[in-house]
Coordinates of C-alpha atoms in Angstrom, one line a residue:
X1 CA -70.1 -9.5 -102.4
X2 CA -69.3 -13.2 -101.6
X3 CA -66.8 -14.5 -102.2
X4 CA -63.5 -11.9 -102.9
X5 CA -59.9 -12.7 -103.2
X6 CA -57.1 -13.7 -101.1
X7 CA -58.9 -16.7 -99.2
X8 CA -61.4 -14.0 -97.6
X9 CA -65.4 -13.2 -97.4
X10 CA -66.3 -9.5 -96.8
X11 CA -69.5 -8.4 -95.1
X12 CA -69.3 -4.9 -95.6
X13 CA -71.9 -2.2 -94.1
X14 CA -75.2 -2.2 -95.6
X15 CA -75.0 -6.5 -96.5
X16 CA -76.8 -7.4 -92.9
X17 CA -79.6 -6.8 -91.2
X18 CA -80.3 -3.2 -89.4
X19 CA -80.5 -5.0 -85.9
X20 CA -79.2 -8.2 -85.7
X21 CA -82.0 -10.4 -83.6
X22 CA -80.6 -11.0 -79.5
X23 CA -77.9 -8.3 -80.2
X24 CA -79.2 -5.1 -81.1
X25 CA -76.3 -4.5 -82.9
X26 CA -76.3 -3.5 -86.3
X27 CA -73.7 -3.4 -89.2
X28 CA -70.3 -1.0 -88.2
X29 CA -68.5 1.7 -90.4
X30 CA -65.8 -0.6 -91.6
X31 CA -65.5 -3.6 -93.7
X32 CA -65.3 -6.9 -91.3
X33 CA -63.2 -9.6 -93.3
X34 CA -62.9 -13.6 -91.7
X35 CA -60.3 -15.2 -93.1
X36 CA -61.9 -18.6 -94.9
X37 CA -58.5 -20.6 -94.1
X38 CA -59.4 -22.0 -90.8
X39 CA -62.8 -23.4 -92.3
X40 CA -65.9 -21.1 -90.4
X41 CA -67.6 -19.0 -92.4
X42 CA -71.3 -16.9 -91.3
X43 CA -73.6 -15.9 -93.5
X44 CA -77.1 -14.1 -92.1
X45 CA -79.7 -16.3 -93.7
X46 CA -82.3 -12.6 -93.2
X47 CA -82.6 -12.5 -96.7
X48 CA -80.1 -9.9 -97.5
X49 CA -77.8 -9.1 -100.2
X50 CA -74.8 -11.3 -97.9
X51 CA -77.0 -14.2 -98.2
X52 CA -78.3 -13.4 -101.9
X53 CA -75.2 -12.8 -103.6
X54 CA -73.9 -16.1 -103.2
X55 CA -75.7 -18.4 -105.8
X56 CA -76.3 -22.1 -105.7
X57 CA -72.9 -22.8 -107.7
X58 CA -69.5 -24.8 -106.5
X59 CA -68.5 -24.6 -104.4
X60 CA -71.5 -23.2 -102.4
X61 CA -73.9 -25.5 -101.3
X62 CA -77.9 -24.5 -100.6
X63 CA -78.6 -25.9 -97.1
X64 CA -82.2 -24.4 -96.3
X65 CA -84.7 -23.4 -98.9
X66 CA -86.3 -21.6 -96.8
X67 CA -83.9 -19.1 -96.4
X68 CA -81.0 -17.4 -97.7
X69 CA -78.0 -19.1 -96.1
X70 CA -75.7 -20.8 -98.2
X71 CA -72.7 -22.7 -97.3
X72 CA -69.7 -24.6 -98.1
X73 CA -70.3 -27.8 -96.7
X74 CA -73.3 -30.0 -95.9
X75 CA -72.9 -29.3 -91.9
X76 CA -75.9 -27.1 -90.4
X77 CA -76.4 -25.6 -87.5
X78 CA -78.7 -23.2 -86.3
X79 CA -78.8 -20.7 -83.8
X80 CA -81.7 -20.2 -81.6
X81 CA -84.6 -18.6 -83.8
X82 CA -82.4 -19.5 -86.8
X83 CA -81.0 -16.5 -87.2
X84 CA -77.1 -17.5 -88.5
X85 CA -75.8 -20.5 -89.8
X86 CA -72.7 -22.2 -89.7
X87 CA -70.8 -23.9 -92.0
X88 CA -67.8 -26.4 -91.0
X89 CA -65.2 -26.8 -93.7
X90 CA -61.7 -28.0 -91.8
X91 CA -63.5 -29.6 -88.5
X92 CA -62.1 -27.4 -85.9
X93 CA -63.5 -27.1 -82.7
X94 CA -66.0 -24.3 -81.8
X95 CA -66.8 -24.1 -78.2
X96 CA -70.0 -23.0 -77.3
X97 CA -71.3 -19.1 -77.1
X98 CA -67.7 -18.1 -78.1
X99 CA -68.7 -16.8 -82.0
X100 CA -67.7 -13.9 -82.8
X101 CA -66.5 -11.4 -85.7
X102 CA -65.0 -9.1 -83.0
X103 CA -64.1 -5.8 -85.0
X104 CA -65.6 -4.8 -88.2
X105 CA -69.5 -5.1 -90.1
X106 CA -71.9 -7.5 -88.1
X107 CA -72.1 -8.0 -84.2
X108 CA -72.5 -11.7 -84.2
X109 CA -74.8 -13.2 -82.1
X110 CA -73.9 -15.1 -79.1
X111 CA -75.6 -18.9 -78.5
X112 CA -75.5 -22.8 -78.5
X113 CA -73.8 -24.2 -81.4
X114 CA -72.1 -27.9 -82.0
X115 CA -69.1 -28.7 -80.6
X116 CA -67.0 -30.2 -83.0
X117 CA -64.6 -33.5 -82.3
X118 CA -61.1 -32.4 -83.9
X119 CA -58.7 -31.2 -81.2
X120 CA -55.2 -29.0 -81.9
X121 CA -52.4 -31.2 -82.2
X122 CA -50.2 -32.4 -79.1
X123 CA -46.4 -31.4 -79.6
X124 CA -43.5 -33.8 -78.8
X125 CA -39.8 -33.0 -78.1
X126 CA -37.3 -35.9 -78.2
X127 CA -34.7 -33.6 -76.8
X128 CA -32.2 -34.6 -79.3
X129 CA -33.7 -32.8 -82.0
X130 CA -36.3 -34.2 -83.1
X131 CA -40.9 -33.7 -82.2
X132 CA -43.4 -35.1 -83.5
X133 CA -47.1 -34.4 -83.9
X134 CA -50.1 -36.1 -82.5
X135 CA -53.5 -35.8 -83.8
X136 CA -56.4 -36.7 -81.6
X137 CA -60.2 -37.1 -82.6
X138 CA -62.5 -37.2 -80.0
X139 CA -59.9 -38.0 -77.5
X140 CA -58.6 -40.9 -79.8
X141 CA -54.9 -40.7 -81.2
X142 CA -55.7 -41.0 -84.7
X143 CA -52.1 -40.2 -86.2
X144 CA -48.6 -38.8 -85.6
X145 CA -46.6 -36.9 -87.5
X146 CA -42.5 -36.9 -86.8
X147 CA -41.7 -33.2 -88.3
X148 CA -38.0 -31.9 -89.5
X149 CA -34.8 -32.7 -87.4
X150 CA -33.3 -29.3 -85.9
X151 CA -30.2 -28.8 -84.3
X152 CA -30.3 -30.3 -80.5
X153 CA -29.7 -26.6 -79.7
X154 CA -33.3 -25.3 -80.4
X155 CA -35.7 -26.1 -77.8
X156 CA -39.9 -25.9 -78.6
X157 CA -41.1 -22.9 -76.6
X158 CA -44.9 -23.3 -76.8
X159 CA -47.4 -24.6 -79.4
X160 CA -50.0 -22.0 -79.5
X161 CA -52.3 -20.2 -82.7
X162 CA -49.4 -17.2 -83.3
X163 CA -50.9 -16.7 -87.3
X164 CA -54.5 -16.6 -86.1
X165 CA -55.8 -19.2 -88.6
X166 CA -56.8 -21.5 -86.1
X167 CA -54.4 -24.1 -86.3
X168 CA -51.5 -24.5 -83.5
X169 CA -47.8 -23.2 -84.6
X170 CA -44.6 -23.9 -83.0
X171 CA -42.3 -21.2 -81.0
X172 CA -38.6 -22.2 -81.2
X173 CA -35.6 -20.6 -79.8
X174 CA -31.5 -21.6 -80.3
X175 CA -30.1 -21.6 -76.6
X176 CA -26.9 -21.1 -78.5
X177 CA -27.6 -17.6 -79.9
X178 CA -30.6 -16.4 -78.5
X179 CA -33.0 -16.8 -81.9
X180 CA -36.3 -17.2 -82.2
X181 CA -38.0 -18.5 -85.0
X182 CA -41.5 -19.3 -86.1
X183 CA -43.1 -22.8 -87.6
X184 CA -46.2 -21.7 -89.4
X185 CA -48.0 -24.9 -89.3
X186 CA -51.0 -26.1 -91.4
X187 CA -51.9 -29.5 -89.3
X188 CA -48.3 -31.7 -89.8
X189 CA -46.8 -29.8 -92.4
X190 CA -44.7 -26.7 -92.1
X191 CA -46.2 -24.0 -93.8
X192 CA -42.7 -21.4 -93.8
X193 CA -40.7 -20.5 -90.7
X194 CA -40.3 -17.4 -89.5
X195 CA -37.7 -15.5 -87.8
X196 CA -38.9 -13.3 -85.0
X197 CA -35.6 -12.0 -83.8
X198 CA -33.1 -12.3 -81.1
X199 CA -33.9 -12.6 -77.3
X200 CA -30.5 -12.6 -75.3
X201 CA -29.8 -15.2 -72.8
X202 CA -30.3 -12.9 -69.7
X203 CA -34.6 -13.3 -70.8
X204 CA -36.0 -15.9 -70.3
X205 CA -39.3 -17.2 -71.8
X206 CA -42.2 -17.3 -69.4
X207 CA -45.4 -17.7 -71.7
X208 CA -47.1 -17.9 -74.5
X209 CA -51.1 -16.7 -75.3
X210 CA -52.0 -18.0 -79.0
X211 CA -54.6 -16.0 -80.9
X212 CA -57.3 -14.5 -78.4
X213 CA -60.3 -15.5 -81.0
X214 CA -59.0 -19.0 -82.6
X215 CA -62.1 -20.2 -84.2
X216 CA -63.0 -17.5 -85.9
X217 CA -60.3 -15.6 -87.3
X218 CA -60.3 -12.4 -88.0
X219 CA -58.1 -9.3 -89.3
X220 CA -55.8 -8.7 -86.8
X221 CA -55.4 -12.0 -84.7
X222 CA -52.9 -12.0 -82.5
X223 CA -50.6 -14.3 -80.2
X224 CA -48.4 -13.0 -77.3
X225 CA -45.2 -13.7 -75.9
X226 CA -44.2 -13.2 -72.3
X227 CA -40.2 -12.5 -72.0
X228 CA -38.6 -11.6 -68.5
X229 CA -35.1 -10.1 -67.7
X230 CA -32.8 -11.4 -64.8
X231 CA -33.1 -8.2 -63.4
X232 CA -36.9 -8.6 -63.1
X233 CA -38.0 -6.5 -66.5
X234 CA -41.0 -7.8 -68.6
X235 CA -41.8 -7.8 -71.9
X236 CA -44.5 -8.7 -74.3
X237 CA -43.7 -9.8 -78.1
X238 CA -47.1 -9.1 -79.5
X239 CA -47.1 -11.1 -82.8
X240 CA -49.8 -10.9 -85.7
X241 CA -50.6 -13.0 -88.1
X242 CA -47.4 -14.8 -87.6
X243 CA -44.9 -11.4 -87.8
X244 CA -43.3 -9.2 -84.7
X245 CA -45.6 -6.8 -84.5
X246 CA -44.7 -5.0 -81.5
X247 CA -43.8 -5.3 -77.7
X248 CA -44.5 -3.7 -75.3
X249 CA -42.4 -3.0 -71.5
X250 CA -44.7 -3.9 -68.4
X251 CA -42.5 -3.0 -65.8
X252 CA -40.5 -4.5 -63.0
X253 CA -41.2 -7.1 -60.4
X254 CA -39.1 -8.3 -57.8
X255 CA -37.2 -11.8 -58.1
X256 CA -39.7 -12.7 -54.6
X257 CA -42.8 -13.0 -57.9
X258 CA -42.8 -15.5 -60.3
X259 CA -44.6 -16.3 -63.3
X260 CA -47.0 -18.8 -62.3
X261 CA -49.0 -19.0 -66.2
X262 CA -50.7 -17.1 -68.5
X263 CA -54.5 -17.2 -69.9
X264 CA -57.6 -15.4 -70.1
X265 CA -59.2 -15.3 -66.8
X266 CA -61.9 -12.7 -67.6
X267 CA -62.7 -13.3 -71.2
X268 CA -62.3 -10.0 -72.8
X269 CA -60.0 -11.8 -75.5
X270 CA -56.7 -10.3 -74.0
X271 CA -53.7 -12.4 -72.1
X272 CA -53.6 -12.3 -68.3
X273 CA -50.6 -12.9 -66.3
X274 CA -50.9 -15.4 -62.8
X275 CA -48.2 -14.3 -60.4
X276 CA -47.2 -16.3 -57.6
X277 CA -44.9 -14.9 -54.4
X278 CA -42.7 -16.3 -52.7
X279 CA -45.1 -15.7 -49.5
X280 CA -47.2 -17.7 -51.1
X281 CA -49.6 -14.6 -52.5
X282 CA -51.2 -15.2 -55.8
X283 CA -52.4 -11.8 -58.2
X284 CA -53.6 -11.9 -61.3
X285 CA -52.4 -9.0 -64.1
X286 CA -55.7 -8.4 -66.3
X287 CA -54.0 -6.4 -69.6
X288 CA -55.9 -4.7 -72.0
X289 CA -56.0 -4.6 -76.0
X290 CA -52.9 -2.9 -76.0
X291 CA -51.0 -5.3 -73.5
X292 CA -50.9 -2.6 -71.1
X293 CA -51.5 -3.4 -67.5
X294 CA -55.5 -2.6 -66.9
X295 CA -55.8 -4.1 -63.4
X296 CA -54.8 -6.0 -60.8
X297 CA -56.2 -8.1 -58.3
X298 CA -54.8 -10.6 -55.4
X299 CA -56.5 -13.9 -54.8
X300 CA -54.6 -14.2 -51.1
X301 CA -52.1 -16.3 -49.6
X302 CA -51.7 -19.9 -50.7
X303 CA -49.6 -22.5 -48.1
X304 CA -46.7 -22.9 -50.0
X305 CA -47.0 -26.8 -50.3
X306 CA -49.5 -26.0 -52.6
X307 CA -48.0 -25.3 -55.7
X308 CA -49.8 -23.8 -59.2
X309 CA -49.8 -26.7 -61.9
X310 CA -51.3 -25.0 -64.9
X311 CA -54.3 -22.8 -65.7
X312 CA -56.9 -23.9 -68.4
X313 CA -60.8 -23.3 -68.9
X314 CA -61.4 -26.4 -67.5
X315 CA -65.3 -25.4 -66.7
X316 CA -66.0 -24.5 -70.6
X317 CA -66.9 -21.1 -69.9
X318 CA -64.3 -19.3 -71.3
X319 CA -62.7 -17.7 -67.8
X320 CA -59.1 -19.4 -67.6
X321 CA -58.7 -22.2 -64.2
X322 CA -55.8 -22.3 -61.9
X323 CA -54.9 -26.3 -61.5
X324 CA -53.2 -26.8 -58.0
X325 CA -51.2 -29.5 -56.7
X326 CA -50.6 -30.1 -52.6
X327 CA -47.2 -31.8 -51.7
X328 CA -48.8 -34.5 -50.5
X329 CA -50.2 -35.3 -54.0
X330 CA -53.9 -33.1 -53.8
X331 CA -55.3 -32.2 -56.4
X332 CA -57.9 -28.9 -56.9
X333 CA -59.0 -26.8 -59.3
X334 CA -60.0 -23.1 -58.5
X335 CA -62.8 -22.2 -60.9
X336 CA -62.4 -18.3 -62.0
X337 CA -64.4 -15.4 -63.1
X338 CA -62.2 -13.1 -63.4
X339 CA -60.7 -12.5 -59.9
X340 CA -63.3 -14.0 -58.4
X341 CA -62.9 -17.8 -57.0
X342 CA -66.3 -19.3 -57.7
X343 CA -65.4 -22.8 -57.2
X344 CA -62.5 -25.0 -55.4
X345 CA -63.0 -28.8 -56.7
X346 CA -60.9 -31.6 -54.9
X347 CA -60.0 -34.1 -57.7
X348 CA -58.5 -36.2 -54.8
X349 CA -54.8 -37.5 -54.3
X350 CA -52.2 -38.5 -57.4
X351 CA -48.5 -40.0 -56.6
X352 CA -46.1 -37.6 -56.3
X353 CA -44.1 -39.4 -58.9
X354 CA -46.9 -38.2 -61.4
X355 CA -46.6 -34.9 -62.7
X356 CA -49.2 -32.7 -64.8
X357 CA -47.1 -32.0 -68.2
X358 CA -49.6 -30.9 -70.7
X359 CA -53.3 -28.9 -70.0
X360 CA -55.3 -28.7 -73.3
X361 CA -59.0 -29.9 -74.8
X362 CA -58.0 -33.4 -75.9
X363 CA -61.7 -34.6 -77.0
X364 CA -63.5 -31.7 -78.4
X365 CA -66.0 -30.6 -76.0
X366 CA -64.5 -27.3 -75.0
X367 CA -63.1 -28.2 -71.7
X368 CA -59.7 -28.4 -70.9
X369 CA -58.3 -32.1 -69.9
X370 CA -54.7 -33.0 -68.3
X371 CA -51.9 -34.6 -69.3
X372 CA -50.1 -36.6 -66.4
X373 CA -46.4 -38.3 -67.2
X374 CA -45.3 -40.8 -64.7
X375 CA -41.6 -39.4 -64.1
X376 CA -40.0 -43.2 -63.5
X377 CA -41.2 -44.9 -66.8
X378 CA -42.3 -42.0 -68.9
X379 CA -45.8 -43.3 -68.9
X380 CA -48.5 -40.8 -70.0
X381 CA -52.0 -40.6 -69.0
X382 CA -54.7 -38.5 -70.4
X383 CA -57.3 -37.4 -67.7
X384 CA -60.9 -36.4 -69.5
X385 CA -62.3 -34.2 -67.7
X386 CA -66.2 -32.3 -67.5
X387 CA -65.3 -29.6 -65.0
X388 CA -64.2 -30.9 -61.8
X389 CA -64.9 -34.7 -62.8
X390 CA -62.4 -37.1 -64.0
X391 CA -64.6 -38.9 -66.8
X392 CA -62.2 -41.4 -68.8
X393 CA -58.8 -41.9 -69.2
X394 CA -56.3 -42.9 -71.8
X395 CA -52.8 -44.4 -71.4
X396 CA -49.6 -44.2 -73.5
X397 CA -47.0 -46.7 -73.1
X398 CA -43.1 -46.8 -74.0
X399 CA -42.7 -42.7 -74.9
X400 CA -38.8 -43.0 -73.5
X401 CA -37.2 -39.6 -73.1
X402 CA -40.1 -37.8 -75.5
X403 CA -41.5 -34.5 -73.4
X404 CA -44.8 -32.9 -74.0
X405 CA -44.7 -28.9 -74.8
X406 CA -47.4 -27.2 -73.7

């Protein structure tokens, strides 16, 4: 059965085992298919016709005689009892317990597995233009990348995984006529663009939620868009595998409630929407498959010197953080499960000329780390974080009028 055409391996029903160990889950009706692109491939090493039908030739490598687990590359890693292995083909970062195939043949089995150093790419807008690309290895800038001129009136929206291959696309829009268009990126090249549609000046874009299973891909990734009228309206573009898919209308909020971010914040694999009032109120929107409205729940009032930075899974654990920033320069980080606070960490005090531009994993261990710019020199700093500690730090130097995109 391994391997077919068109980049993907099938598993269908009867190829794995009839319980899988630590799931009890056993092969589904339908044929699961992972797209090989992004570099991950699982293989039950149970001795079944999966792991049998693939035979010792290139580009197929045998990694464990002892079993029947064949991969493409010489990285192994085991799960507890050894029940699936792992192969690493690109280098991109798999965060731990968060393996999945998450519709199809074989319930994969949750556990430990490596953390890989490769990070997704930082995006840089010049403003006149011109962004560039930077590539970071295990928190090191290990190249840039200065991508195709555009007109000065298209402005980056968001870099997120809209194609669901696992690697981080760019979301453009022309303030000049309202059009939004798609980079499908493989690393620092531009794969095609793609032209999503029109979205008239009276919406404005307030998020973006790239594929909800990034490191393993799967039939049916999707990315999300957040659009919301002057009159209050939302809208989510629901975009798969690159292409306008859907959207769906979630109602009408008052001007009072703003968009504070979007995330995950129970990890179920669907966007969540962080609303903030102007009382200083702070409700979450938990939406479903569909990117219907499932629930809602408040977190309280919030002093309105505080103010809501960014939200990122800055514990690891796959629940979406709210970052928080006083006026007088405090930092804290609200830990989340769900709509449950479990934790408030102080990170202490930063200059109010210093401003949080950029949230993302920028070493590879599955934790989200911060951007700061200082906004008299441009200076940028790269806070490493392990939850609620500030680890390392990294400084960039003459960056002039460049702006991170988020």
């Amino acid at each position: 059965m391994l391997p077919t055409g068109d980049g993907y391996y099938t598993q269908p029903q009867g190829d794995c085992a009839t319980s899988l160990p630590g799931t009890g889950a056993g092969c589904g009706a339908s044929t699961s298919r992972i797209q090989n692109q992004l570099g991950y491939l699982f293989i039950n090493e149970l001795g079944n016709t999966a792991g049998a039908a693939v035979t010792n030739t290139s580009p197929f490598t045998t990694l464990s005689t002892s079993s029947e687990c064949y991969l493409v590359s010489t990285t192994y890693v085991a799960f507890p009892g050894g029940d699936w292995c792992f192969l690493n083909i690109g280098g991109f970062e798999i965060p731990s317990g968060k393996l999945e195939i998450a519709s199809g043949a074989i319930a994969m089995r949750y556990g430990q597995v490596a953390t890989l150093a490769q990070t997704a790419p930082l995006l840089w807008n010049e403003g006149g233009g011109r962004t560039a690309l930077w590539f970071f290895n295990a928190g090191a800038l290990a190249s840039t990348v200065n991508l195709r001129e555009v007109p000065a009136s298209w402005t980056p929206l968001a870099e997120a995984d809209f194609t669901g291959v696992g690697k981080p696309d760019i979301l453009w829009r022309d303030s000049s006529g309202g059009d939004v268009v798609l980079w499908w990126m493989d690393g620092g090249n531009i794969a095609s663009t793609l032209d999503l549609g029109v979205a008239p000046s009276s919406w404005t874009f307030a998020g973006a939620v790239g594929s909800a299973r990034p490191y393993v891909n799967y039939e049916g990734a999707v990315g999300d868009i957040l659009w919301r009228h002057s009159n209050g309206e939302l809208v989510m573009w629901t975009i798969t595998h690159g292409a306008l898919a859907g959207s769906t209308y979630l109602g009408v909020l008052p001007a009072s409630w703003t968009v504070a971010g979007t995330g995950d914040f129970n990890d179920d694999g669907n966007p969540d929407i962080l609303w903030r009032n102007s009382n200083g109120e702070v409700v979450i929107w938990f939406l479903n498959g569909s990117n219907a409205v499932a629930s809602r729940a408040s977190l309280g009032v919030v002093p309105l010197s505080s103010t809501i930075q960014a939200v990122g899974d800055f514990s690891g654990a796959g629940y979406s953080d709210i970052l928080w920033r006083d006026a007088n320069g405090d930092v804290q980080i609200w830990f989340m499960n769900g709509s449950t606070v479990t934790a408030k960490s102080d990170l202490g005090a930063v200059p109010t000329t210093w401003i949080p531009q950029v949230t993302r994993d920028f070493n590879g261990d599955g934790k989200t780390d911060i951007l700061w710019r200082d906004t008299r020199n441009g200076e940028a700093v790269i806070w490493f974080m392990n939850g609620a500690t500030y680890t390392t730090s990294r400084t960039f130097d003459n960056l002039g009028g460049w702006t991170a995109i988020q």
